[in-house]
Amino acid sequence: IPIERIRNFSIIAHVDHGKSTLADRLLEFTGAIKSGQNQILDKLQVERERGITVKAQTASLLYKYNGEDYLLNLIDTPGHVDFSNEVSRSLSACQGVILLVDANDGVQAQTVANFYLAFGNDLVIIPVLNKIDLKNAEPERVCNQLQTLFDINPNDVLKISAKLGLGIDDVLKRIVTNLPSPVADKNANFRGLLFDSSYDRYRGALSLIYVQDGSISIGDNIASFHSKKEYEVKTLSLLRPDEVPVDKLVAGQIGLLGCNMRSSKEAHIGDTIYHKNTSVEPLSGFHPSKPMVFAGIYPMDQSQHVNIRSAIEKLTLNDSAVSVEVDTSPALGQGWRLGFLGLLHLEVFTQRLQQEYSMDPIITAPSVTYKIKLKPTKQNMKDDSNVILINNPANFPDHLQIEECFEPMIIGTIITPDKYLGQIISLCMERRGVQKSANNIDNERVILQYELPLCEVVLDFHDALKTISSGYASFDYEDNGYQSSNLVKLAILLNGKLIDELSGIAHITKAQTIGRRMVLKLKEMIPRQLIHIAIQATVNGKVVARENIKPFRKDVTAKLYGGDVTRRMKLLAQQAAGKKKMRMIANISLPRETFIDVLKK
Ligand code: GTP
């Protein structure tokens, strides 16, 4: 199929607006799958369970229009806020998008975020309303929202029901007639954009590539621009949506490349692949994704260390947005500190560890990356080390050394029915948010923009918002750099000993409240023991919350009436020895289970 008859596109939508269902229908209408096969593109178990798309999947469709065959490459993109980097990555291989909006729900926060991603990439946008079969669908109102927010002409909006298969052919026609074909040069030297990768047990790392120029064939010697490493092409396939092996991929096509890449480090998202010994300009890659939320992962016991390491390696090959560093903790042993795009991303990752690799590790409380400017010393002035990045509370410097702290900020977009406005504004204020704008998008819905500290959002902001609004408010966010902030280390002490695994970093206005909450939680969780246990939360050396766990007092001599003093002394000595053992545990390392339970929330 000539380049002029290739179309590369994506479907972008808010969660649950029907992207997977529409993708299934497009596959069905073009004969790629039999009717009745659902959610073909959502392959992973997590995705099926949670009903969200985590990992972008891709399929090539053949469509006949005016007697000619067209090749339509559909790139499925995830809908959740945490995965917006996967969306932008996939979009760079497209010329257009289907902007899919639920005709009942209307425009939601991710619709807005995704629209601007596509708009910013100069992509042609095909607006489509889905679920028009619903009784309470309000296509006119949603069309007006699209006009108000994005200047989309209501006459250009297609109205479909992906579920019932209504209007699907119109969507396919629109793709053929409205989208440009890819700009690709068949005769130039081969250049391919690596935009996704996955791990195959037998073939190692597989890369999803978009052939920008020239062609690539089995047996070719290729190289990576990023690493300069060289490979031989072993397998090539199209995704229809199952793999169909081919000998060659040509300019404009998207396909799967196997070339014996062994380790996750080798498949760089955004890399340019080219023929060895040719000279080409690299394709403009993507900004590497930036992890925003960090957590420690430790094996339950060290015998699982090797297995967890290999599972993490394989999962990160499928999900290059996760960053991995080795970490050790006095209480939890050897482990890793992993960086994620957001909290959902972390949850999905740990769920995949469980489901796909049967691993059930300990996950520590999540943290964001803080920037700390230290007071100048001779040493740090000399080697420019006076600004440090910290995502692990254990590394937070003493407050006497700190000149200024900075925390990561985001701009959050919230769309909500106006009756929840008051409570949502209170929530944002409680989370130290600053309102940037508030506008109506129609007579019932409001779009709000807030600047918020990331750490206030990562934990449970989305959940809180959903609870307040009975699920009607939606939220999305983007990075907004760093801002100066009064941060302190909230240290947790057990019998005076600092337990870093339980400590955190907090804004000064919140440290006491969080400290009190944690101390109470620990009191509930630590079992009573033979010795007295003091649980303290401190900030800059001052105690802000304290609870005690009273000891059991077994009076071992109670049953002895007067009598033998030496026997009495012996029993007391035995009891002291017992106490000593308990004290050792309470003072130096608590039973591992205690940590696990406290950290588990
Ligand atoms: P994410 O992958 O999480 O982004 O969701 P999605 O956008 O892929 O949504 P999905 O296709 O899973 O559809 C969400 C829900 O809407 C499912 O329960 C579908 O059955 C339903 N749905 C999709 N299209 C239609 C439609 O045209 N009409 C009706 N009534 N329901 C639909």
XYZ file of C-alpha atoms and ligand atoms in Angstrom:
633
model
C 0.000 0.000 0.000
C 1.469 3.352 -1.084
C 2.166 6.005 1.518
C -0.634 8.196 0.214
C -3.048 5.549 1.424
C -1.692 5.206 4.950
C -3.314 6.971 7.920
C -1.857 6.965 11.411
C -4.217 7.983 14.176
C -5.044 7.666 17.833
C -8.192 7.780 19.886
C -8.000 10.165 22.820
C -10.662 10.270 25.476
C -11.394 10.633 29.141
C -11.460 7.355 31.101
C -14.593 5.328 30.346
C -15.758 7.411 27.419
C -15.520 4.285 25.268
C -12.127 4.308 23.609
C -11.561 0.559 23.855
C -15.069 -0.165 22.675
C -14.605 2.075 19.644
C -11.227 0.449 18.917
C -12.900 -2.968 19.012
C -15.587 -1.766 16.598
C -13.032 -0.322 14.188
C -11.207 -3.667 14.196
C -14.477 -5.483 13.677
C -15.668 -3.258 10.811
C -12.384 -3.688 9.000
C -12.451 -7.446 9.500
C -9.419 -7.581 11.772
C -11.426 -9.347 14.456
C -14.645 -11.319 14.483
C -17.646 -9.506 15.881
C -18.305 -10.021 19.536
C -14.645 -10.096 20.547
C -14.363 -7.383 23.109
C -11.609 -5.229 24.503
C -9.077 -6.824 22.256
C -6.562 -4.085 22.808
C -6.693 -4.144 26.580
C -4.451 -7.125 26.919
C -3.173 -6.967 30.440
C -5.066 -8.517 33.295
C -4.813 -5.320 35.347
C -6.445 -3.435 32.545
C -9.310 -5.847 32.345
C -9.870 -5.755 36.081
C -9.597 -2.036 36.482
C -11.204 -1.376 33.147
C -8.557 1.162 32.251
C -5.950 1.113 29.551
C -2.492 1.191 31.043
C -0.285 0.274 28.180
C -0.652 1.692 24.724
C -1.351 -0.988 22.157
C -1.365 -0.662 18.434
C -3.148 -2.279 15.505
C -3.082 -1.967 11.726
C -6.423 -2.081 9.849
C -7.207 -2.498 6.181
C -10.125 -0.407 4.929
C -11.608 -0.139 1.450
C -12.703 3.318 0.356
C -13.762 4.215 -3.208
C -12.490 0.854 -4.385
C -9.022 1.364 -2.944
C -7.328 -0.242 0.063
C -6.168 1.996 2.857
C -3.906 1.044 5.741
C -5.121 2.620 8.966
C -2.723 2.397 11.883
C -4.567 2.769 15.155
C -2.461 3.611 18.146
C -4.354 2.978 21.353
C -3.478 5.395 24.137
C -4.140 5.226 27.865
C -6.687 7.592 29.315
C -5.556 8.136 32.883
C -3.758 11.252 34.127
C -0.713 9.320 35.244
C -0.008 8.100 31.759
C -0.105 11.301 29.779
C 3.495 10.730 28.689
C 2.417 7.529 26.962
C -0.247 9.542 25.217
C 2.200 12.140 23.925
C 4.665 9.441 22.940
C 2.098 7.647 20.834
C 0.835 10.888 19.339
C 4.186 11.677 17.786
C 3.664 8.805 15.333
C 0.210 10.138 14.310
C -1.154 12.730 11.947
C -4.556 12.907 13.544
C -6.721 11.924 16.493
C -10.284 10.975 17.222
C -11.371 13.100 20.156
C -13.982 10.857 21.734
C -16.437 12.366 24.208
C -19.228 10.659 26.118
C -22.519 12.254 25.022
C -23.840 11.985 28.558
C -20.758 12.848 30.654
C -19.627 15.613 28.356
C -16.187 17.167 28.302
C -14.029 16.018 31.242
C -10.631 17.042 32.578
C -8.706 14.524 30.486
C -10.640 15.508 27.381
C -9.205 18.987 27.893
C -5.668 17.759 28.608
C -5.709 15.362 25.659
C -7.144 17.969 23.308
C -4.270 20.322 24.076
C -1.690 17.553 23.647
C -3.047 16.817 20.176
C -3.507 20.494 19.323
C 0.053 21.260 20.435
C 1.318 18.488 18.162
C -0.471 20.055 15.155
C -2.661 17.007 14.682
C -5.952 16.954 12.810
C -8.746 16.475 15.326
C -11.893 14.491 14.506
C -14.503 15.224 17.187
C -16.780 12.263 17.945
C -19.603 11.947 20.465
C -20.037 8.421 21.762
C -22.895 6.670 23.574
C -25.682 8.508 21.757
C -27.814 5.422 22.435
C -28.008 6.373 26.129
C -31.383 7.687 27.260
C -29.850 10.674 28.973
C -27.377 11.511 26.226
C -27.285 15.235 25.524
C -25.420 15.552 22.230
C -26.393 19.174 21.697
C -25.160 20.295 25.061
C -21.851 18.458 24.641
C -21.430 19.934 21.167
C -21.822 23.358 22.729
C -19.172 22.538 25.310
C -16.806 21.543 22.498
C -17.523 24.813 20.764
C -17.028 26.920 23.895
C -13.815 25.212 24.948
C -12.129 24.234 21.689
C -13.868 26.261 19.011
C -15.143 23.098 17.313
C -17.999 23.597 14.858
C -20.994 21.490 15.997
C -21.564 20.463 12.367
C -18.191 18.729 12.309
C -19.000 16.486 15.255
C -19.784 12.836 14.462
C -22.346 11.093 16.643
C -21.924 7.380 17.249
C -22.624 4.477 19.533
C -19.549 2.324 19.797
C -21.496 -0.215 21.794
C -24.206 -0.708 19.187
C -21.867 -0.169 16.248
C -23.704 2.930 15.000
C -21.799 5.452 12.899
C -18.561 3.463 12.824
C -18.295 3.614 9.044
C -18.535 7.418 9.188
C -15.585 7.457 11.556
C -13.518 5.315 9.168
C -14.484 7.558 6.223
C -13.529 10.652 8.170
C -10.139 9.156 8.967
C -9.478 8.488 5.282
C -10.756 11.828 4.014
C -9.681 14.234 6.767
C -6.314 12.988 7.894
C -3.192 13.621 5.853
C -0.989 10.698 4.936
C 2.299 10.525 6.815
C 5.168 12.579 5.472
C 7.679 9.869 4.778
C 10.399 9.363 2.223
C 10.552 5.830 0.853
C 13.815 6.367 -0.944
C 15.765 8.013 1.846
C 17.978 6.151 4.288
C 16.001 4.164 6.818
C 14.967 6.020 9.971
C 12.609 4.528 12.553
C 11.208 6.054 15.699
C 11.121 3.686 18.671
C 7.984 4.728 20.523
C 7.142 1.795 22.739
C 8.635 -1.470 23.893
C 7.466 -4.677 25.451
C 9.105 -7.782 26.807
C 8.672 -11.211 25.348
C 9.810 -14.237 27.324
C 11.362 -15.868 24.282
C 12.408 -13.015 22.052
C 13.564 -10.494 24.649
C 12.764 -6.824 24.163
C 10.453 -6.002 21.259
C 10.254 -2.444 20.007
C 7.304 -0.755 18.420
C 8.658 1.415 15.649
C 7.278 3.957 13.257
C 9.164 3.866 9.962
C 9.696 7.501 9.095
C 11.891 6.991 6.011
C 13.175 4.162 3.840
C 12.567 0.562 4.816
C 13.835 -2.109 7.139
C 14.122 -5.844 6.370
C 14.942 -8.997 8.261
C 18.700 -9.521 8.364
C 19.481 -5.781 8.164
C 22.167 -4.440 10.436
C 20.785 -1.548 12.419
C 22.005 0.763 15.142
C 20.534 2.868 17.909
C 21.208 6.581 17.839
C 21.079 6.818 21.572
C 23.393 3.991 22.569
C 25.269 3.494 19.270
C 24.771 -0.243 19.856
C 24.326 -2.426 16.774
C 21.822 -5.202 16.162
C 20.655 -7.579 13.468
C 16.940 -7.494 12.629
C 15.519 -10.886 13.636
C 11.767 -10.443 13.384
C 9.376 -7.872 11.963
C 5.617 -7.943 12.249
C 2.474 -5.956 11.719
C -0.166 -5.913 14.435
C -3.578 -6.768 13.072
C -4.044 -6.819 16.107
C -2.330 -10.194 16.426
C 1.194 -10.318 15.124
C 1.539 -11.013 11.426
C 5.192 -11.659 10.529
C 6.529 -9.698 7.548
C 9.910 -9.505 5.842
C 9.948 -5.767 5.494
C 8.469 -2.576 6.897
C 8.377 0.520 4.712
C 8.058 4.260 5.275
C 4.765 5.230 6.910
C 4.241 1.841 8.544
C 4.162 0.892 12.173
C 5.378 -2.495 13.306
C 7.098 -4.609 15.883
C 10.854 -5.079 15.696
C 12.755 -7.920 17.361
C 16.532 -7.634 17.299
C 17.833 -9.474 20.363
C 17.784 -6.522 22.686
C 18.370 -8.224 25.988
C 17.967 -5.625 28.651
C 15.381 -3.010 29.397
C 18.044 -0.326 29.272
C 18.525 -0.903 25.550
C 15.075 -0.006 24.259
C 15.070 3.753 24.651
C 11.685 5.317 24.054
C 12.193 8.146 21.585
C 15.349 6.630 20.124
C 16.041 6.722 16.392
C 16.935 3.411 14.726
C 18.913 3.532 11.460
C 20.934 1.310 9.146
C 24.463 0.732 10.323
C 27.014 2.783 8.358
C 24.493 5.300 7.021
C 24.381 8.866 8.189
C 21.002 10.206 9.241
C 19.683 12.973 11.446
C 17.963 11.680 14.574
C 14.203 12.111 14.662
C 13.070 14.529 17.279
C 12.482 12.185 20.161
C 10.183 12.687 23.092
C 10.977 14.272 26.357
C 11.860 11.389 28.589
C 9.101 10.779 31.066
C 9.781 12.141 34.507
C 8.871 10.080 37.544
C 6.932 12.120 40.068
C 6.200 9.687 42.893
C 8.764 7.472 44.592
C 8.411 4.483 46.865
C 10.704 1.867 48.328
C 10.058 -1.752 47.372
C 11.483 -4.476 49.594
C 11.143 -8.229 49.443
C 9.191 -9.789 52.282
C 12.286 -11.829 53.004
C 15.640 -11.694 51.328
C 15.211 -15.110 49.708
C 12.839 -13.436 47.251
C 15.363 -10.772 46.312
C 16.538 -12.337 43.055
C 13.010 -13.102 41.851
C 11.751 -9.609 42.576
C 14.740 -8.095 40.848
C 14.068 -10.047 37.689
C 10.339 -9.232 37.806
C 11.110 -5.519 38.190
C 13.510 -5.699 35.259
C 10.903 -7.309 33.029
C 8.107 -4.989 34.054
C 10.222 -1.896 33.496
C 10.930 -3.089 29.998
C 7.209 -2.935 29.369
C 6.948 0.336 31.206
C 9.968 2.493 30.638
C 8.440 5.335 32.650
C 9.431 3.593 35.889
C 12.830 4.575 37.273
C 14.774 2.090 39.387
C 17.530 2.558 41.963
C 18.972 0.117 44.452
C 18.264 1.053 48.057
C 18.904 -0.443 51.461
C 17.121 0.106 54.722
C 18.272 -0.984 58.169
C 14.859 -2.426 58.973
C 13.758 -3.799 55.626
C 17.050 -4.916 54.135
C 18.021 -4.696 50.470
C 15.492 -3.310 48.091
C 14.842 -0.654 45.452
C 13.546 2.847 45.216
C 11.214 3.117 42.251
C 9.913 6.271 40.598
C 6.419 6.426 39.076
C 4.391 8.925 37.089
C 1.695 9.003 39.749
C -0.002 6.988 42.417
C -2.190 4.979 40.055
C 0.916 4.106 38.125
C 2.489 2.795 41.337
C -0.615 0.784 42.159
C -0.809 -0.698 38.710
C 2.879 -1.601 38.842
C 2.604 -3.395 42.175
C -0.545 -5.135 41.044
C 1.294 -6.409 37.991
C 4.131 -7.634 40.224
C 1.528 -9.653 42.071
C -0.516 -10.932 39.184
C 2.077 -11.550 36.535
C 4.996 -12.560 38.758
C 3.296 -13.645 42.023
C 5.458 -11.194 43.977
C 4.105 -9.524 47.080
C 6.746 -7.089 48.288
C 6.603 -4.380 50.959
C 5.884 -0.928 49.534
C 6.905 2.091 51.619
C 4.914 5.316 51.841
C 5.194 7.274 48.575
C 7.156 10.525 48.367
C 7.842 13.200 45.724
C 11.226 14.734 44.814
C 12.172 17.796 46.851
C 14.950 20.217 46.023
C 16.997 21.456 48.951
C 19.450 24.310 48.979
C 22.039 23.842 51.705
C 23.753 26.607 53.600
C 27.076 27.296 51.955
C 30.069 25.448 53.301
C 33.623 25.447 51.987
C 33.098 22.009 50.490
C 29.752 22.465 48.758
C 30.740 25.866 47.360
C 33.761 24.258 45.805
C 31.984 21.379 44.062
C 28.583 23.002 43.474
C 26.852 20.433 45.656
C 24.782 22.893 47.656
C 21.540 22.003 45.891
C 20.417 18.422 46.426
C 17.419 16.392 45.271
C 15.678 14.188 47.777
C 12.926 11.650 47.300
C 13.680 9.584 50.378
C 12.925 11.107 53.791
C 15.904 9.192 55.210
C 18.202 11.532 53.298
C 16.614 14.773 54.457
C 19.407 16.947 55.914
C 19.416 18.385 59.421
C 17.374 21.590 59.574
C 20.418 23.570 60.678
C 22.100 22.814 57.341
C 19.162 23.923 55.198
C 18.936 27.328 53.590
C 15.765 26.825 51.532
C 13.488 23.989 50.440
C 11.557 23.664 47.184
C 8.715 21.331 46.334
C 7.285 20.207 42.978
C 4.084 21.935 41.890
C 1.376 21.038 39.412
C -1.391 22.846 37.584
C -4.550 20.857 38.085
C -7.647 21.085 35.899
C -10.937 20.175 37.511
C -14.286 19.965 35.750
C -17.299 19.675 38.007
C -21.046 20.225 38.174
C -21.392 23.583 39.964
C -23.259 22.181 42.952
C -20.021 20.654 44.283
C -18.018 23.820 43.745
C -17.933 24.931 47.398
C -16.626 21.637 48.745
C -14.087 21.300 45.967
C -12.723 24.759 46.638
C -12.388 23.848 50.333
C -10.552 20.653 49.418
C -8.122 22.568 47.223
C -7.494 25.120 49.967
C -6.907 22.421 52.542
C -4.346 20.981 50.103
C -2.583 24.373 49.926
C -3.908 25.088 46.433
C -4.055 28.511 44.787
C -6.857 29.169 42.335
C -5.715 30.293 38.890
C -9.039 30.436 37.082
C -12.685 29.431 37.253
C -14.971 29.477 34.209
C -18.313 28.069 33.181
C -18.339 25.654 30.295
C -22.128 25.621 30.228
C -24.838 26.557 32.666
C -24.147 23.629 35.002
C -20.482 22.869 34.718
C -17.381 24.724 35.816
C -13.740 24.334 34.838
C -11.263 25.234 37.573
C -7.519 25.577 37.472
C -5.476 25.307 40.633
C -1.811 25.378 41.371
C -1.165 22.670 43.957
C 1.858 21.059 45.576
C 2.340 17.641 43.999
C 2.722 15.931 47.363
C -0.787 17.054 48.332
C -2.189 15.494 45.185
C -0.368 12.202 44.786
C -1.799 10.463 47.787
C -5.554 10.639 47.616
C -6.642 13.899 46.006
C -8.364 12.164 43.142
C -10.257 9.871 45.522
C -11.285 12.787 47.738
C -12.543 14.685 44.712
C -14.566 11.720 43.517
C -16.083 11.224 46.958
C -17.090 14.864 47.328
C -18.688 14.993 43.907
C -20.254 11.515 43.900
C -17.922 10.693 41.038
C -18.946 13.622 38.819
C -15.842 15.806 39.063
C -12.840 14.935 36.928
C -9.223 15.877 37.378
C -6.028 16.050 35.386
C -2.706 17.727 36.037
C 0.529 18.839 34.503
C 3.923 19.579 35.928
C 4.564 23.184 36.974
C 8.147 23.242 38.229
C 9.383 23.922 41.754
C 8.365 26.469 44.356
C 9.985 27.558 47.606
C 8.291 25.911 50.572
C 8.669 25.538 54.306
C 9.340 21.815 54.584
C 10.414 19.791 57.586
C 11.301 16.233 58.325
C 8.612 14.545 60.343
C 10.587 11.965 62.249
C 9.059 8.973 63.985
C 10.879 7.692 67.065
C 10.319 4.509 68.994
C 11.795 4.679 72.476
C 13.917 7.553 71.313
C 15.318 5.776 68.278
C 14.738 7.348 64.889
C 12.926 4.985 62.523
C 13.583 6.354 59.046
C 11.330 3.822 57.359
C 8.361 5.475 59.042
C 9.461 9.096 58.759
C 8.321 11.536 56.125
C 8.695 15.058 54.762
C 5.853 17.491 55.423
C 4.892 21.121 55.100
C 5.378 22.861 58.443
C 1.692 23.751 58.776
C 0.725 20.095 58.463
C 3.490 18.295 60.287
C 1.739 18.199 63.634
C -1.556 16.854 62.313
C 0.151 14.165 60.270
C 2.440 13.349 63.194
C -0.487 12.882 65.529
C -2.286 10.670 63.050
C 0.742 8.451 62.496
C 1.484 8.099 66.190
C -2.079 6.992 66.879
C -1.955 4.542 64.017
C 1.278 3.053 65.334
C -0.193 2.744 68.800
C -2.948 0.619 67.339
C -0.586 -1.535 65.388
C 2.304 -2.248 67.703
C 1.392 -5.054 70.075
C 1.819 -4.536 73.810
C 5.098 -5.891 75.018
C 6.972 -6.485 78.234
C 8.589 -3.075 78.101
C 7.170 0.372 77.883
C 7.132 1.776 74.342
C 7.125 5.488 73.624
C 6.029 6.511 70.131
C 6.998 10.045 69.230
C 6.733 12.281 66.201
C 9.266 15.097 66.106
C 9.943 18.128 63.946
C 13.363 19.776 64.113
C 14.038 17.912 67.334
C 10.806 19.007 69.044
C 8.180 16.435 69.943
C 4.855 17.232 68.237
C 2.950 14.068 69.149
C 3.442 11.249 71.597
C 1.687 8.031 72.596
C 2.713 5.302 75.004
C 2.149 1.613 74.920
C 2.049 0.305 78.469
C 3.971 -2.867 79.185
C 2.470 -6.097 80.396
C 3.632 -6.549 83.915
C 3.853 -10.190 84.756
C 4.635 -10.419 88.420
C 6.440 -13.708 88.355
C 6.929 -13.701 92.121
C 3.288 -13.247 93.025
C 2.756 -16.903 93.658
C 5.709 -17.256 95.996
C 4.818 -16.816 99.601
C 7.823 -15.414 101.468
C 10.271 -18.229 101.535
C 13.274 -18.854 99.479
C 15.074 -15.642 98.582
C 17.450 -17.229 96.119
C 14.593 -18.752 94.183
C 12.914 -15.334 94.105
C 16.081 -13.686 92.854
C 16.483 -16.318 90.186
C 12.970 -15.737 88.860
C 13.462 -11.978 88.801
C 16.701 -12.416 86.898
C 14.936 -14.604 84.368
C 12.287 -11.958 83.905
C 14.924 -9.274 83.390
C 16.569 -11.390 80.717
C 13.226 -11.729 79.006
C 12.744 -7.973 79.171
C 16.138 -7.420 77.693
C 15.227 -9.492 74.667
C 12.043 -7.514 74.164
C 13.820 -4.269 74.624
C 16.289 -5.229 71.991
C 13.446 -5.680 69.589
C 11.633 -2.522 70.484
C 14.744 -0.422 70.507
C 16.660 -1.662 67.575
C 14.446 -3.383 65.098
C 10.798 -4.045 65.450
C 9.476 -7.302 64.076
C 9.249 -6.870 60.350
C 5.500 -7.464 60.390
C 4.982 -4.255 62.340
C 6.619 -2.231 59.592
C 4.658 -3.978 56.952
C 1.348 -3.383 58.673
C 2.031 0.269 59.424
C 3.225 0.938 55.909
C 0.301 -0.866 54.380
C -2.049 1.934 55.429
P -10.238 3.470 29.439
O -9.553 2.340 28.744
O -10.233 3.290 30.917
O -9.778 4.804 29.002
O -11.782 3.367 29.079
P -12.338 3.387 27.632
O -12.447 4.790 27.204
O -11.569 2.435 26.792
O -13.814 2.861 27.855
P -14.450 1.476 27.430
O -14.381 1.253 25.977
O -13.900 0.417 28.308
O -15.958 1.787 27.793
C -16.355 2.189 29.073
C -17.776 1.751 29.319
O -18.677 2.429 28.439
C -18.003 0.260 29.073
O -18.864 -0.223 30.058
C -18.658 0.216 27.700
O -19.491 -0.902 27.550
C -19.469 1.500 27.703
N -19.694 2.010 26.354
C -18.769 2.218 25.394
N -19.366 2.690 24.278
C -20.683 2.803 24.540
C -21.815 3.244 23.789
O -21.738 3.634 22.644
N -23.018 3.217 24.429
C -23.145 2.796 25.703
N -24.372 2.811 26.224
N -22.123 2.381 26.424
C -20.888 2.373 25.871
